[in-house]
XYZ file of C-alpha atoms in Angstrom:
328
model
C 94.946 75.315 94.487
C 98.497 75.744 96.082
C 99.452 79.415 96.378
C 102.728 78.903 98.191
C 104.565 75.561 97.497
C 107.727 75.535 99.818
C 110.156 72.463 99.117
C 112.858 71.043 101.210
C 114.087 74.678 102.168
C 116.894 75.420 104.162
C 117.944 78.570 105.567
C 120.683 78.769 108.228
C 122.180 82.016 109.871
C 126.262 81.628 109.087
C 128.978 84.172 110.883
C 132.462 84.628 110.798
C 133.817 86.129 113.628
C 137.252 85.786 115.419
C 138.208 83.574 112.820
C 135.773 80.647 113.390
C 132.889 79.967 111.602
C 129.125 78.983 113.345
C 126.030 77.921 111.483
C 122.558 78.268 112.588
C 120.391 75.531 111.014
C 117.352 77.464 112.188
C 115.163 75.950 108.988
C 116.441 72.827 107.749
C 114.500 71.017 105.003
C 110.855 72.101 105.316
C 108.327 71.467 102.867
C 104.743 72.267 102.593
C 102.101 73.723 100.563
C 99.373 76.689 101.562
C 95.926 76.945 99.806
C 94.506 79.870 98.200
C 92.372 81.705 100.792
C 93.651 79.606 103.797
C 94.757 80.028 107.079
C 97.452 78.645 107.404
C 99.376 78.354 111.330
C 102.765 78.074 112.394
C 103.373 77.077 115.672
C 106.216 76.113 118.046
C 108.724 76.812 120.614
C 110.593 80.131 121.058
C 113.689 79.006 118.778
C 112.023 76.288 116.654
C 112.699 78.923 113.299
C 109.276 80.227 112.593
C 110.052 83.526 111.862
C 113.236 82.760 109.930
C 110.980 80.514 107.922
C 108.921 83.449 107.381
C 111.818 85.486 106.993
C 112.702 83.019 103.888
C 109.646 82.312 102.484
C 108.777 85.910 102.132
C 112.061 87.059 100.623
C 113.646 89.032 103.407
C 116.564 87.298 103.380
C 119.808 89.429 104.743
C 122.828 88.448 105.809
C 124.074 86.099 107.753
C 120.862 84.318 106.591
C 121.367 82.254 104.080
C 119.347 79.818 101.587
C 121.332 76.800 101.044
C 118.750 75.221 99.365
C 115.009 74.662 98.403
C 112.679 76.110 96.536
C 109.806 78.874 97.300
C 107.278 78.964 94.601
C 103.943 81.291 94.565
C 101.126 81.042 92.119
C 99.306 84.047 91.717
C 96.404 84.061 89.485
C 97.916 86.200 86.619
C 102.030 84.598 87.452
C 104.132 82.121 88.693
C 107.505 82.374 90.088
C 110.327 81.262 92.756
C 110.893 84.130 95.208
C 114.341 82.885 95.747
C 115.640 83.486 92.303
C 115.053 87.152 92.266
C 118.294 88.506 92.361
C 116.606 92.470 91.657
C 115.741 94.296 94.626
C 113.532 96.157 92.324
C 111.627 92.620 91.686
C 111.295 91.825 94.910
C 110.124 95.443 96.297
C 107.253 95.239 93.574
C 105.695 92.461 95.115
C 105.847 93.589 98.607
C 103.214 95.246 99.524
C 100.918 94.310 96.683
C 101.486 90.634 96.302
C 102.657 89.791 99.413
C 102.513 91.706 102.747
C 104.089 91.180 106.200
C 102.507 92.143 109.970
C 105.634 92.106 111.809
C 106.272 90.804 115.530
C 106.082 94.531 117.124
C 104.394 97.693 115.826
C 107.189 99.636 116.754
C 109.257 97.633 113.664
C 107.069 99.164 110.995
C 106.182 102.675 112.535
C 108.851 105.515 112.499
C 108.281 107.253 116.104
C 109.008 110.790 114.441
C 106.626 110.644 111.579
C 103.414 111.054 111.899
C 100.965 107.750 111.035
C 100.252 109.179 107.543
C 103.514 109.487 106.179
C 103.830 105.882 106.949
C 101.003 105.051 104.521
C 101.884 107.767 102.182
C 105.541 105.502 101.978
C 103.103 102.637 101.307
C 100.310 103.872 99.310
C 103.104 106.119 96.572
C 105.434 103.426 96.374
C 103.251 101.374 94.155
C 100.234 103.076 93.211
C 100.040 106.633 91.260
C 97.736 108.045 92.706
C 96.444 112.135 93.708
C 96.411 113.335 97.213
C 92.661 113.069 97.341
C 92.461 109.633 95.710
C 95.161 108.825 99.028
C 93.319 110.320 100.776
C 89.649 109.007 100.152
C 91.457 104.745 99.923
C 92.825 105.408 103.317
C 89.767 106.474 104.620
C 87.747 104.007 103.743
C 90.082 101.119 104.891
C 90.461 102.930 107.971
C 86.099 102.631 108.336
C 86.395 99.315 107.205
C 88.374 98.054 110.176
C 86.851 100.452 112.818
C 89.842 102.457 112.924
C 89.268 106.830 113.455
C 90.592 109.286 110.151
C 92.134 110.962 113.270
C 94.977 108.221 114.298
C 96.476 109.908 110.849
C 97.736 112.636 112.424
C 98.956 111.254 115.203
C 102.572 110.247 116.448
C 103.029 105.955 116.977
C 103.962 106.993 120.605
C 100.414 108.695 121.240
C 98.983 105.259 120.800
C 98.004 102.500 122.991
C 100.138 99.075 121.907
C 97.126 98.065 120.877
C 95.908 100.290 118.943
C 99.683 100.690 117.220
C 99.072 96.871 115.941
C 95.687 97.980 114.623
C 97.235 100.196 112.701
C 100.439 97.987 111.381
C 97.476 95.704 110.115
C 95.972 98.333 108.321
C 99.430 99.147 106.763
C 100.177 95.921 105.618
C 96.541 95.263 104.396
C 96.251 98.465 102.180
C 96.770 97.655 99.177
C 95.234 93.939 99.248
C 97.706 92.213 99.220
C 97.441 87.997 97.861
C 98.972 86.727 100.767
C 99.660 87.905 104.314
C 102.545 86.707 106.925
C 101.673 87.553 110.241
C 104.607 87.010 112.625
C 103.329 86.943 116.674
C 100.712 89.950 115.893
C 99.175 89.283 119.256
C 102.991 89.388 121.038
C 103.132 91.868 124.220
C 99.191 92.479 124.175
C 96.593 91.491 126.812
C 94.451 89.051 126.144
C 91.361 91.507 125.714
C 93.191 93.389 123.322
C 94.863 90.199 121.829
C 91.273 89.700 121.097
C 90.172 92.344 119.384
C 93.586 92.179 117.183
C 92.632 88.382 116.265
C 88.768 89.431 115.252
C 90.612 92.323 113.248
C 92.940 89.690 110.949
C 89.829 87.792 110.381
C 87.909 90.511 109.563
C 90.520 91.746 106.656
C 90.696 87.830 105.550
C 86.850 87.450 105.086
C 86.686 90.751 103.406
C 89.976 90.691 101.289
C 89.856 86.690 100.396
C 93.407 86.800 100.918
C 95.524 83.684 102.214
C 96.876 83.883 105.640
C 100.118 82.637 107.126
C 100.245 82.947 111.208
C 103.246 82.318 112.791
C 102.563 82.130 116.751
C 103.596 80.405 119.881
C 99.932 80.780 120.942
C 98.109 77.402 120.830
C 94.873 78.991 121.623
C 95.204 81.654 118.648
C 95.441 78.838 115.918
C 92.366 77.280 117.086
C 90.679 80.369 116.702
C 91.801 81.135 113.516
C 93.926 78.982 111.107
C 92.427 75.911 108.832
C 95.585 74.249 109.255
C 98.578 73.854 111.153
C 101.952 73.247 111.363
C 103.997 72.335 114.333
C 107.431 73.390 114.127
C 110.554 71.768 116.509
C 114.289 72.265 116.254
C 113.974 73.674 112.211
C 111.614 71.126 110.789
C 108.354 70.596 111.356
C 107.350 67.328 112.756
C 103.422 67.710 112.594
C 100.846 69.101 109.901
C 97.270 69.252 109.674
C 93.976 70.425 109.651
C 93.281 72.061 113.106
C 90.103 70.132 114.410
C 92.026 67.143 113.648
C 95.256 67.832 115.149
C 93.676 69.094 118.199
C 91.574 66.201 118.878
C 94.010 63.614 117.809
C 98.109 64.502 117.675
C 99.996 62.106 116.678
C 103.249 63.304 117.447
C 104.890 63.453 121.160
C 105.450 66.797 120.925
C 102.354 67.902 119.285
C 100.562 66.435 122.295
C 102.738 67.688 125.009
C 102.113 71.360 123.680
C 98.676 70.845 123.738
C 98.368 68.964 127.179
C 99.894 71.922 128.846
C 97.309 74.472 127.956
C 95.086 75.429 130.147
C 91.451 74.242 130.718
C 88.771 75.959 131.876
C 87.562 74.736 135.216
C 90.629 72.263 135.799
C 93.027 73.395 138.089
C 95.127 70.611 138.174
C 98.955 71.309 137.463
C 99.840 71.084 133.616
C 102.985 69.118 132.185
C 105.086 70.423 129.547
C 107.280 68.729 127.636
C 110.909 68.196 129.769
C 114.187 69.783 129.041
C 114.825 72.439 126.530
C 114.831 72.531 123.173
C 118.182 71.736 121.617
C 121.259 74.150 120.281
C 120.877 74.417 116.763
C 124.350 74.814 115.501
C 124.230 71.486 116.876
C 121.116 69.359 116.819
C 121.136 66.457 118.120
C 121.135 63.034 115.458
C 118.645 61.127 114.406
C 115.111 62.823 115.566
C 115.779 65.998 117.190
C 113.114 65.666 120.036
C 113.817 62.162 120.581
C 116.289 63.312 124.222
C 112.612 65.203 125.403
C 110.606 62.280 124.550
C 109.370 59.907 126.335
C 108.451 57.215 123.822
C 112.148 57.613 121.911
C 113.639 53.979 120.919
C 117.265 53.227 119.955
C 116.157 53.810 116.108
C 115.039 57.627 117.292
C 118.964 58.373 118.260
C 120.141 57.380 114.993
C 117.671 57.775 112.563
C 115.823 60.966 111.347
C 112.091 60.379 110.489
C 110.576 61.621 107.251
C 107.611 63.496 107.443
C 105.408 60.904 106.114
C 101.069 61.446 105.261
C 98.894 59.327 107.654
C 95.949 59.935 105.688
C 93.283 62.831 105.400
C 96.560 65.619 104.755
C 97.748 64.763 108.288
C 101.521 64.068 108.305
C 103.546 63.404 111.016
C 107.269 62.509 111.369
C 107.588 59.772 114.302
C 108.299 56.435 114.069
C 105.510 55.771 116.498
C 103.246 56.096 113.459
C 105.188 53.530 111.300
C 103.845 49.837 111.025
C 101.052 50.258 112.980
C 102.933 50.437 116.362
């Protein structure tokens, strides 16, 4: 069962300044649909609008983003209900948190460096439950065991913590009060790679335990294949691949889906990797037709005019490239 339909949203960041007018079309008709207790990846260039999708689909929406259109529907097991026309802050506060939860890109973006870590879950835990001091104190606790994380780090200041362990704890924050879904946005950003492990084991220790559905948005190829069930691959405000990981791994069927992947590394070839050429385009003004089609290789006269729909090539893959129409 769906737990997140998202249909032909846009959301574009629109200014005013020095009398002119620019608009961002950083997520420009996207559609998709996330299972209950999936995985569910995000992937893509710096730019491509990941996090602004997350941004939307969550409900943080602030100016100068903007929804222009689409619709963001979750089905919880109790209620139904589009995000996007809850015009109370008081609506949308009650289901943060306990419905929905968000691990932001940077510890430092949830943590307050003058409080100590326990006020921060105090602001968490009060906000939506009514509970006493030692009832606080005896939930935290035992979340805290549960993930391998010290009572201690309670009483400590974000700045007496290793980056590391600061993300640890921003998980534990957002995973408190268990929430339905979860939107991680770059978790592993800024980390080394042992730590970036330990953070990834972490999420999929909350996910097994929890049975919560997961929505990772990261850059990090290798990440997804580690965790998510499926994927989508995000370029220019659309997304232009989607499906389940094993699959789109062994067998991309867009251009761009397999130029990300041929320029990971492999271990034990030391050969030079390609990446895809160019840069990604301006999106206050993207380029017509298919918006990859000056990077790609394969791009024919019907690429610079027309824009392909994202169109199902069987067993929930879809991709949008004309490559895949007719059987060419």
């Amino acid at each position: 069962m769906a737990i997140l339909e998202v249909k032909n949203l846009k959301a574009y960041y629109i200014t005013h300044k020095y009398g002119r007018s620019s608009t961002v079309r950083a997520v420009d008709g996207v559609s998709f649909e996330v299972n209950k207790n999936e995985i569910y990846g995000i992937a893509g260039e710096s730019g491509c609008g990941k996090s602004t999708l997350l941004k939307a689909v969550s409900g943080l929406v602030k100016p100068p983003l903007q929804i222009l259109d689409g619709e963001v529907s979750y089905n919880f097991s109790d209620e139904s209900l589009n995000i996007l026309s809850l015009n109370d802050d008081r609506q949308r506060r009650r289901l943060r948190g306990v419905r929905i939860s968000l691990i932001p890109q940077g510890s430092m973006s949830v943590l307050n460096p003058v409080r100590r870590i326990r006020k921060s879950f105090e602001d968490v835990v009060y906000a939506h439950l009514d509970v006493s001091e030692s009832e606080f104190e005896e939930m935290v606790r035992d979340h805290l065991q549960a993930l391998g994380l010290d009572w201690t780090v309670m009483h400590t200041y974000p700045h007496q913590l290793s980056g590391g362990m600061r993300q640890r704890i921003t998980i534990a924050l957002s995973t408190i009060l268990r929430p339905d879904i979860i939107f991680a946005d770059e978790p592993t950003t800024a980390l080394d790679v042992v730590v970036q492990r330990g953070v990834v084991q972490l999420i999929k220790k909350i996910k097994e335990e929890q049975q919560n559905t997961l929505i990772l948005v990261t850059h990090d190829m290798s990440i997804h294949a580690n965790l998510c069930d499926r994927l989508a691959v995000m370029y220019a405000g659309e997304i232009v691949e989607e499906g389940d990981v094993q699959t789109l791994f062994s067998n991309p069927k867009h251009p761009y889906t397999s130029m990300l992947l041929n320029s990971l590394p492999r271990v034990g070839d030391s050969s030079p990797r390609a990446s895809a050429p160019g840069a990604p385009p301006s999106l206050v003004d993207p380029p017509p037709g298919c918006r990859f089609h000056p990077r790609c290789p394969f791009a024919m006269e019907r690429c610079r005019k027309e824009a392909p729909l994202l169109r199902d090539v069987g067993n929930r893959h879809r991709v949008a490239c004309f490559l895949q129409e007719g059987g060419q």
